[in-house]
Coordinates of C-alpha atoms in Angstrom, one line a residue:
M1 CA -0.5 -0.4 10.0
S2 CA 3.1 -1.1 10.7
T3 CA 4.2 1.9 8.8
I4 CA 2.0 4.2 10.7
V5 CA 2.7 2.9 13.7
Y6 CA 6.5 1.0 13.9
N7 CA 8.1 2.8 11.1
V8 CA 7.5 6.3 12.2
E9 CA 8.2 5.3 15.7
Q10 CA 11.2 4.5 14.0
V11 CA 11.6 7.9 12.5
A12 CA 10.6 9.5 15.7
Q13 CA 13.7 7.4 17.7
A14 CA 16.2 8.2 15.1
C15 CA 15.5 11.9 14.8
S16 CA 15.9 12.4 18.8
D17 CA 17.9 10.0 20.4
A18 CA 19.8 9.3 17.6
L19 CA 21.2 13.0 16.3
L20 CA 21.2 14.3 19.7
T21 CA 24.3 11.0 20.4
I22 CA 25.5 12.1 17.2
L23 CA 25.8 15.8 18.3
R24 CA 27.5 15.8 21.3
E25 CA 29.6 12.7 20.3
S26 CA 31.2 14.0 17.5
S27 CA 32.0 17.3 19.1
T28 CA 33.4 15.4 21.9
A29 CA 35.5 13.8 19.1
I30 CA 36.2 17.2 17.0
G31 CA 37.0 18.8 20.5
L32 CA 40.1 15.7 20.8
I33 CA 41.4 16.2 17.7
I34 CA 42.0 19.7 17.9
V35 CA 43.7 18.9 20.9
M36 CA 45.5 16.2 19.6
F37 CA 46.7 18.5 16.6
W38 CA 47.9 20.9 19.3
V39 CA 50.0 18.9 21.2
S40 CA 51.5 17.2 18.2
W41 CA 50.0 17.3 14.6
K42 CA 53.0 15.4 13.0
L43 CA 51.3 12.3 15.7
T44 CA 47.5 12.7 15.0
L45 CA 48.4 12.7 11.1
L46 CA 50.0 9.1 12.2
F47 CA 47.2 8.6 13.8
I48 CA 44.0 9.6 11.6
V49 CA 45.9 8.0 8.2
I50 CA 43.4 4.9 9.3
A51 CA 40.6 7.1 9.1
P52 CA 39.1 6.1 5.6
L53 CA 39.5 2.0 6.2
I54 CA 36.8 3.5 9.0
A55 CA 35.1 5.1 7.0
W56 CA 34.3 2.4 4.4
V57 CA 33.6 -0.1 7.9
V58 CA 30.8 2.4 8.0
K59 CA 29.5 3.1 4.7
W60 CA 29.8 -0.7 4.8
S61 CA 27.4 -1.0 7.6
S62 CA 25.5 1.2 6.6
V63 CA 24.6 0.3 3.4
R64 CA 23.5 -3.3 5.1
M65 CA 21.9 -2.1 7.9
R66 CA 19.3 0.0 5.9
R67 CA 18.6 -2.9 4.0
L68 CA 18.1 -5.6 7.2
S69 CA 15.9 -2.3 8.3
A70 CA 13.7 -2.1 5.5
N71 CA 13.4 -6.2 6.0
V72 CA 12.7 -5.8 9.4
Q73 CA 9.7 -3.8 9.1
Q74 CA 8.2 -5.3 6.6
S75 CA 9.0 -8.3 8.2
V76 CA 6.6 -7.0 11.1
G77 CA 3.8 -5.9 9.0
D78 CA 3.7 -9.1 8.4
V79 CA 3.7 -10.5 12.2
T80 CA 1.2 -7.8 12.8
H81 CA -1.3 -9.0 9.6
V82 CA -1.4 -12.1 10.9
A83 CA -2.5 -11.6 14.3
G84 CA -4.7 -8.9 13.1
E85 CA -6.3 -11.8 10.8
G86 CA -6.2 -14.8 13.2
I87 CA -7.8 -11.7 15.6
D88 CA -10.4 -10.8 13.5
G89 CA -11.5 -14.2 12.0
Y90 CA -11.1 -16.1 15.4
R91 CA -14.8 -17.5 15.0
V92 CA -13.8 -19.1 12.0
V93 CA -10.6 -20.1 13.4
R94 CA -12.3 -21.8 16.1
L95 CA -15.1 -23.8 14.8
Y96 CA -13.2 -24.8 11.2
G97 CA -10.2 -25.9 14.3
G98 CA -7.5 -23.8 12.7
Q99 CA -6.0 -22.8 15.5
K100 CA -2.8 -25.4 15.0
Y101 CA -2.8 -23.4 11.3
E102 CA -2.6 -20.1 12.3
M103 CA -0.5 -20.9 15.5
E104 CA 1.9 -22.2 13.1
K105 CA 1.8 -19.1 10.6
F106 CA 2.5 -16.6 13.4
N107 CA 5.0 -18.7 14.4
L108 CA 6.2 -18.7 10.8
A109 CA 6.1 -14.8 10.5
T110 CA 7.8 -14.7 14.3
K111 CA 10.2 -16.6 13.2
S112 CA 11.9 -14.6 10.2
N113 CA 11.5 -10.8 12.0
L114 CA 13.7 -12.7 14.7
Q115 CA 16.2 -13.9 12.1
R116 CA 16.1 -10.9 10.4
E117 CA 16.8 -8.7 14.0
L118 CA 19.4 -10.7 14.4
K119 CA 21.0 -9.7 11.2
I120 CA 21.1 -6.6 12.5
V121 CA 22.7 -7.5 15.8
V122 CA 25.3 -9.2 14.4
T123 CA 25.9 -6.5 11.5
N124 CA 26.1 -3.9 14.4
S125 CA 28.5 -5.9 16.2
V126 CA 31.0 -6.8 13.8
G127 CA 30.7 -3.1 12.4
T128 CA 31.2 -2.0 16.2
S129 CA 34.1 -4.4 16.3
S130 CA 36.0 -3.5 13.2
I131 CA 36.2 -0.1 14.1
Q132 CA 37.3 -0.7 18.0
L133 CA 40.2 -3.0 16.6
L134 CA 40.6 -0.4 13.5
F135 CA 41.8 2.0 16.1
A136 CA 43.6 0.0 18.4
I137 CA 46.1 0.1 15.6
P138 CA 46.6 3.7 14.6
I139 CA 46.6 4.0 18.9
A140 CA 50.0 1.0 19.0
V141 CA 51.5 2.9 15.4
T142 CA 51.4 6.1 17.3
L143 CA 52.6 5.0 21.1
L144 CA 55.7 3.2 19.2
A145 CA 56.8 6.3 16.9
A146 CA 56.5 8.4 20.1
T147 CA 59.3 7.1 21.8
N148 CA 61.5 7.5 18.5
P149 CA 63.9 9.9 20.5
A150 CA 63.4 12.0 16.4
M151 CA 60.0 12.9 17.8
H152 CA 61.4 15.1 20.3
I153 CA 58.1 14.8 22.4
S154 CA 57.9 15.2 25.9
A155 CA 56.4 12.8 28.9
G156 CA 53.5 15.6 29.6
S157 CA 52.6 15.9 25.3
F158 CA 53.0 11.9 25.2
T159 CA 50.3 12.0 28.5
A160 CA 48.2 14.3 27.0
I161 CA 48.5 13.0 23.5
V162 CA 47.5 9.4 24.1
A163 CA 44.7 10.0 27.0
A164 CA 43.4 12.1 24.1
M165 CA 43.8 9.1 22.1
I166 CA 41.6 6.6 24.2
S167 CA 39.4 9.0 25.0
L168 CA 38.6 9.4 21.9
L169 CA 37.5 6.0 21.2
R170 CA 34.4 6.0 23.1
P171 CA 32.9 8.7 21.0
V172 CA 33.8 7.1 17.6
R173 CA 32.3 4.0 19.4
R174 CA 28.7 5.4 20.6
I175 CA 28.1 7.3 17.0
S176 CA 28.9 3.5 14.8
M177 CA 26.6 2.2 17.1
V178 CA 24.0 4.4 17.0
N179 CA 24.7 5.0 13.7
T180 CA 22.3 1.6 13.2
E181 CA 18.9 3.5 15.0
I182 CA 20.1 6.2 12.4
Q183 CA 20.3 3.2 9.2
K184 CA 16.6 2.1 10.6
G185 CA 15.6 5.3 11.1
V186 CA 16.3 6.2 6.9
A187 CA 15.0 2.6 5.5
A188 CA 11.9 3.7 7.9
A189 CA 11.1 7.2 6.6
E190 CA 11.9 5.6 3.2
S191 CA 8.4 3.3 3.3
I192 CA 6.9 6.8 5.3
F193 CA 7.9 8.9 2.3
K194 CA 7.1 6.1 -0.8
M195 CA 3.4 6.1 0.7
A196 CA 3.1 9.9 1.4
D197 CA 3.3 9.9 -2.2
E198 CA 0.6 7.7 -3.3
P199 CA -1.8 9.4 -5.7
I200 CA -4.3 10.7 -3.8
E201 CA -8.2 11.4 -5.2
K202 CA -8.4 13.8 -8.1
D203 CA -10.1 16.5 -7.3
M204 CA -10.0 18.7 -9.9
G205 CA -13.9 20.3 -9.4
T206 CA -14.2 23.5 -9.4
R207 CA -18.1 23.5 -8.8
R208 CA -20.4 23.6 -5.3
L209 CA -22.8 22.7 -4.3
S210 CA -26.3 23.2 -2.6
R211 CA -28.6 20.0 -2.8
V212 CA -29.0 19.2 -6.3
K213 CA -32.4 17.8 -7.9
G214 CA -31.2 14.4 -8.3
D215 CA -31.1 13.4 -12.0
I216 CA -28.1 11.1 -13.0
E217 CA -27.2 9.6 -16.7
F218 CA -24.7 7.0 -17.2
R219 CA -23.4 7.9 -20.8
N220 CA -21.6 5.1 -22.6
V221 CA -19.7 4.3 -19.0
C222 CA -16.8 1.6 -19.0
F223 CA -15.2 1.3 -16.2
E224 CA -12.0 -1.4 -15.7
Y225 CA -9.6 -2.1 -12.5
D226 CA -6.1 -0.8 -12.7
S227 CA -4.6 -4.4 -11.6
S228 CA -6.7 -6.0 -14.0
K229 CA -7.0 -5.9 -18.3
R230 CA -10.6 -7.5 -17.5
A231 CA -13.7 -4.2 -17.8
I232 CA -16.3 -5.0 -14.9
L233 CA -18.3 -2.4 -17.0
K234 CA -19.4 -2.2 -20.7
H235 CA -20.8 0.8 -22.8
I236 CA -23.5 1.3 -19.7
N237 CA -26.5 3.6 -20.6
L238 CA -28.2 4.6 -17.7
K239 CA -30.5 7.5 -17.0
V240 CA -32.6 7.8 -13.3
E241 CA -35.4 10.4 -12.7
A242 CA -35.0 12.6 -9.6
G243 CA -37.0 11.2 -7.4
K244 CA -37.8 7.8 -9.0
T245 CA -36.1 4.1 -7.3
V246 CA -34.2 2.3 -9.7
A247 CA -32.5 -1.3 -8.0
I248 CA -30.1 -2.8 -9.9
V249 CA -30.0 -6.6 -9.9
G250 CA -27.9 -9.4 -11.4
K251 CA -25.6 -12.3 -10.3
S252 CA -23.4 -12.0 -7.9
G253 CA -19.9 -10.6 -9.3
G254 CA -21.9 -8.4 -12.1
G255 CA -20.7 -5.4 -11.3
K256 CA -24.0 -3.8 -9.4
S257 CA -21.8 -2.3 -6.5
T258 CA -18.8 -1.0 -8.7
L259 CA -21.7 0.9 -11.0
L260 CA -22.9 3.1 -7.5
N261 CA -19.5 3.4 -6.8
L262 CA -18.8 5.5 -9.8
L263 CA -21.2 8.2 -8.7
P264 CA -19.4 9.5 -5.2
R265 CA -16.2 8.8 -7.6
F266 CA -14.7 6.6 -5.2
Y267 CA -13.6 5.5 -8.5
E268 CA -12.4 7.3 -11.5
I269 CA -13.8 5.7 -15.0
N270 CA -12.2 5.0 -18.1
S271 CA -14.1 5.9 -20.4
G272 CA -17.6 7.8 -21.0
E273 CA -19.5 10.2 -18.9
I274 CA -21.9 10.2 -15.3
T275 CA -23.7 13.7 -15.1
I276 CA -26.0 14.7 -12.4
D277 CA -29.1 17.5 -13.2
G278 CA -26.9 17.8 -16.2
V279 CA -23.4 18.6 -15.0
N280 CA -20.9 16.2 -15.4
I281 CA -19.8 14.9 -11.6
N282 CA -16.0 16.0 -12.3
V283 CA -17.0 19.5 -12.4
Y284 CA -17.8 19.4 -9.2
Q285 CA -16.0 19.5 -6.2
L286 CA -15.8 16.3 -4.5
A287 CA -16.4 16.7 -0.7
E288 CA -19.7 18.9 -2.1
L289 CA -20.4 15.6 -4.8
R290 CA -20.5 13.5 -2.1
K291 CA -22.4 15.2 0.8
Q292 CA -25.3 14.1 -1.8
F293 CA -25.1 10.7 -1.0
A294 CA -26.6 8.6 1.4
F295 CA -25.3 5.5 1.8
V296 CA -26.3 1.6 3.9
S297 CA -24.2 -1.2 2.4
Q298 CA -24.4 -4.5 3.5
D299 CA -21.3 -4.3 4.6
T300 CA -21.9 -2.4 7.9
I301 CA -18.5 0.3 9.4
L302 CA -19.2 1.5 12.5
F303 CA -16.6 3.3 14.8
D304 CA -15.5 3.2 18.2
D305 CA -17.6 5.7 19.5
T306 CA -21.2 6.8 20.9
V307 CA -24.3 5.6 19.5
A308 CA -25.4 9.1 19.0
N309 CA -21.6 10.0 17.4
N310 CA -22.0 6.9 14.9
I311 CA -25.4 8.2 14.3
A312 CA -24.5 11.6 13.9
Y313 CA -21.1 10.6 12.0
G314 CA -19.5 13.6 9.7
L315 CA -22.4 16.4 10.6
P316 CA -21.6 19.1 12.5
V317 CA -21.1 18.9 16.7
S318 CA -24.1 20.8 17.2
V319 CA -26.3 18.4 15.8
D320 CA -30.3 18.2 17.9
R321 CA -30.1 15.2 19.9
E322 CA -33.6 15.6 18.9
K323 CA -33.1 15.4 15.5
I324 CA -30.8 11.8 16.8
M325 CA -33.2 10.1 18.3
Q326 CA -36.0 11.1 15.6
A327 CA -33.6 9.0 13.1
A328 CA -33.2 6.1 15.7
E329 CA -36.5 6.1 15.9
A330 CA -36.9 5.8 11.9
A331 CA -35.0 3.2 12.0
H332 CA -36.2 1.0 14.1
A333 CA -33.1 1.5 16.8
T334 CA -34.6 2.9 19.7
E335 CA -35.5 -0.5 21.4
F336 CA -32.5 -1.4 21.4
I337 CA -30.9 1.5 22.4
S338 CA -33.0 2.8 25.0
Q339 CA -31.4 -1.1 26.9
L340 CA -28.2 0.1 26.7
P341 CA -26.0 1.7 29.7
E342 CA -26.4 4.6 29.1
G343 CA -28.7 5.4 25.7
L344 CA -27.1 7.4 22.7
D345 CA -24.2 7.3 24.6
S346 CA -23.2 4.1 25.3
K347 CA -19.8 2.9 23.5
I348 CA -20.5 0.2 20.9
G349 CA -17.3 -0.6 20.4
E350 CA -14.3 -0.9 17.8
D351 CA -16.9 -1.7 14.7
G352 CA -19.6 -1.9 16.4
V353 CA -18.5 -5.3 18.5
L354 CA -21.0 -4.6 21.0
L355 CA -23.8 -5.5 18.8
S356 CA -25.9 -7.9 16.8
G357 CA -25.5 -7.8 13.2
G358 CA -29.0 -6.7 12.5
Q359 CA -28.6 -3.7 15.5
R360 CA -25.7 -2.2 13.8
Q361 CA -27.6 -2.1 10.5
R362 CA -30.2 0.1 12.1
I363 CA -27.5 2.4 13.1
A364 CA -25.7 2.4 9.4
I365 CA -30.0 3.2 8.1
A366 CA -30.8 5.7 10.9
R367 CA -27.4 7.5 10.4
A368 CA -28.6 7.8 6.3
L369 CA -31.7 9.4 7.6
L370 CA -30.4 11.7 9.8
K371 CA -27.9 13.1 6.5
D372 CA -30.8 13.4 4.7
A373 CA -29.1 13.4 1.4
P374 CA -31.3 13.7 -2.1
I375 CA -29.4 10.5 -3.3
L376 CA -29.6 7.7 -1.8
I377 CA -27.6 4.4 -2.6
L378 CA -28.9 1.3 -0.7
D379 CA -26.3 -1.7 -1.4
E380 CA -28.5 -4.6 0.7
A381 CA -29.1 -2.4 3.5
T382 CA -31.6 -4.9 4.6
A383 CA -29.8 -8.6 4.4
S384 CA -28.5 -8.6 8.2
L385 CA -32.3 -7.8 9.8
D386 CA -34.4 -10.7 10.8
V387 CA -38.1 -11.0 8.6
H388 CA -39.7 -8.6 11.8
A389 CA -37.3 -6.3 12.3
E390 CA -37.2 -6.2 8.1
R391 CA -40.8 -5.2 7.8
H392 CA -40.4 -2.1 10.0
I393 CA -37.1 -1.1 8.5
Q394 CA -38.8 -1.5 4.5
A395 CA -41.4 0.7 6.1
A396 CA -39.0 3.5 7.1
L397 CA -37.1 3.0 3.9
E398 CA -40.5 3.9 1.9
D399 CA -41.1 6.8 4.1
L400 CA -37.0 7.7 3.3
M401 CA -37.4 7.6 -0.1
K402 CA -40.4 9.9 -1.2
D403 CA -38.5 13.2 -3.1
R404 CA -35.8 11.0 -3.7
T405 CA -33.8 9.1 -6.3
V406 CA -32.9 5.9 -5.0
L407 CA -30.3 3.4 -5.5
I408 CA -30.8 -0.3 -4.6
I409 CA -28.1 -2.8 -5.1
A410 CA -30.5 -6.7 -4.2
H411 CA -30.1 -10.1 -4.2
R412 CA -33.3 -10.7 -3.1
L413 CA -35.6 -9.9 -5.5
S414 CA -39.2 -9.5 -3.3
T415 CA -36.9 -6.4 -1.9
V416 CA -37.0 -4.6 -5.5
E417 CA -40.9 -5.2 -7.0
N418 CA -42.1 -2.0 -6.1
A419 CA -38.8 0.0 -7.7
D420 CA -39.9 2.4 -10.3
H421 CA -37.7 0.3 -12.7
I422 CA -35.4 -2.6 -12.3
I423 CA -31.7 -2.9 -14.3
V424 CA -30.6 -5.9 -14.7
L425 CA -26.4 -7.0 -15.1
D426 CA -24.9 -9.1 -16.3
E427 CA -21.0 -10.3 -17.0
G428 CA -20.6 -5.8 -16.8
E429 CA -23.9 -4.6 -19.1
I430 CA -27.4 -3.9 -19.2
V431 CA -28.8 -7.1 -20.5
E432 CA -32.6 -6.0 -19.6
T433 CA -34.5 -2.6 -18.4
G434 CA -38.3 -2.1 -16.6
T435 CA -40.9 -2.7 -14.2
H436 CA -40.7 -5.8 -12.3
H437 CA -44.3 -7.4 -14.2
F438 CA -42.4 -6.6 -17.4
L439 CA -39.4 -8.5 -17.0
L440 CA -41.0 -11.6 -15.2
K441 CA -43.3 -11.5 -18.6
N442 CA -40.0 -11.4 -20.6
E443 CA -39.3 -13.9 -19.5
G444 CA -35.5 -13.2 -19.5
V445 CA -32.4 -13.2 -16.7
Y446 CA -34.4 -11.3 -14.3
A447 CA -37.1 -14.0 -14.4
A448 CA -35.2 -17.0 -14.3
L449 CA -33.3 -15.4 -11.1
Y450 CA -36.7 -14.7 -9.5
K451 CA -38.4 -18.1 -10.6
A452 CA -35.1 -19.8 -8.7
Q453 CA -34.9 -17.8 -5.6
F454 CA -38.9 -18.5 -5.0
K455 CA -38.2 -22.4 -6.6
E456 CA -35.9 -22.3 -3.3

């Protein structure tokens, strides 16, 4: 966030105020030097002999300033991160008495930022003072040389060249001072360009889609994260017929969510092939492919907008309001929506903070209902609901699942008993497949998980 907000502001400031100052003061300095040459080119050459030293000081100051500015930008990001983390987790901070610890972290981050800012101030002061000192030397030498009778300079010319020299100090000082802003902008621009140069999602597909039938197949699919050498999914072979409901269960960390995240190509597989309706998903245009999925996750994402806009998110602005209401009703959300100050037009705050966990989940389910995609992915979709609400939601989801391909991730095995097929993942491998009753009779991993849950 600091790159987007703070660094962009640094670049904007460097490109506006700083550049304007550079242009204005440079023009003034060039004009004064021309006047000095016109009055006495000999004294002017004597004066500008110091220019290489001034250039060296400016270069030293610029290099150091750019490095320090990059450090400051990083420390600003650290301060933002620590503050945001403390605010987002305020319940845990208060409950576990972490106020002192969070305050120490914040103070440490701000202290580090202050120290880096002070280094910039010191560098700027040293650079500016050095340039002024270097300027004073040739002025003194020039004044001394001008008194030499051999120079044959009139009183008027002497006054003019001294006035030009003294006047030249102001634009040079301003240019050296504004150099700080320029170097901050350059350092900020480097970080922005670095972020902009990050590889984007690969979208080599050319085929457009209207609405897929929903046949899905994983063929010898393997996957591992770039930062990890451990295989997350190992040689997955799986067929899902259109209109069927398939549940994926297993221990936490077994690769269930990762497996389903491969379908809309949130991740790229390392080997193997995934097809929909017999066509490799890489052939489809990415945007067209993702239109085929509706997704409800246990981590509900809502936006600081109205209830209606959250339900209709991603759909055309002209979406029928009656359809939004029908989706909300099917998700059993109308009960609490009707109690909001402005109903569907009520703002729900950042990340839906004004709603309870169950209410947020029902908004997400209504969003999936309204999208009406042929493939539905449910990742613990009812995890945040109470028993009463879950019963109603399950009924709504059963209606939604008709004539759709449904993939369910569930830890509560009681929610997947009616699935057409159950896949058991363990350590990234499919270890069992079958119906609920078949897997119970098989006395394998699924049966052990099921018995452990009901024993609890």
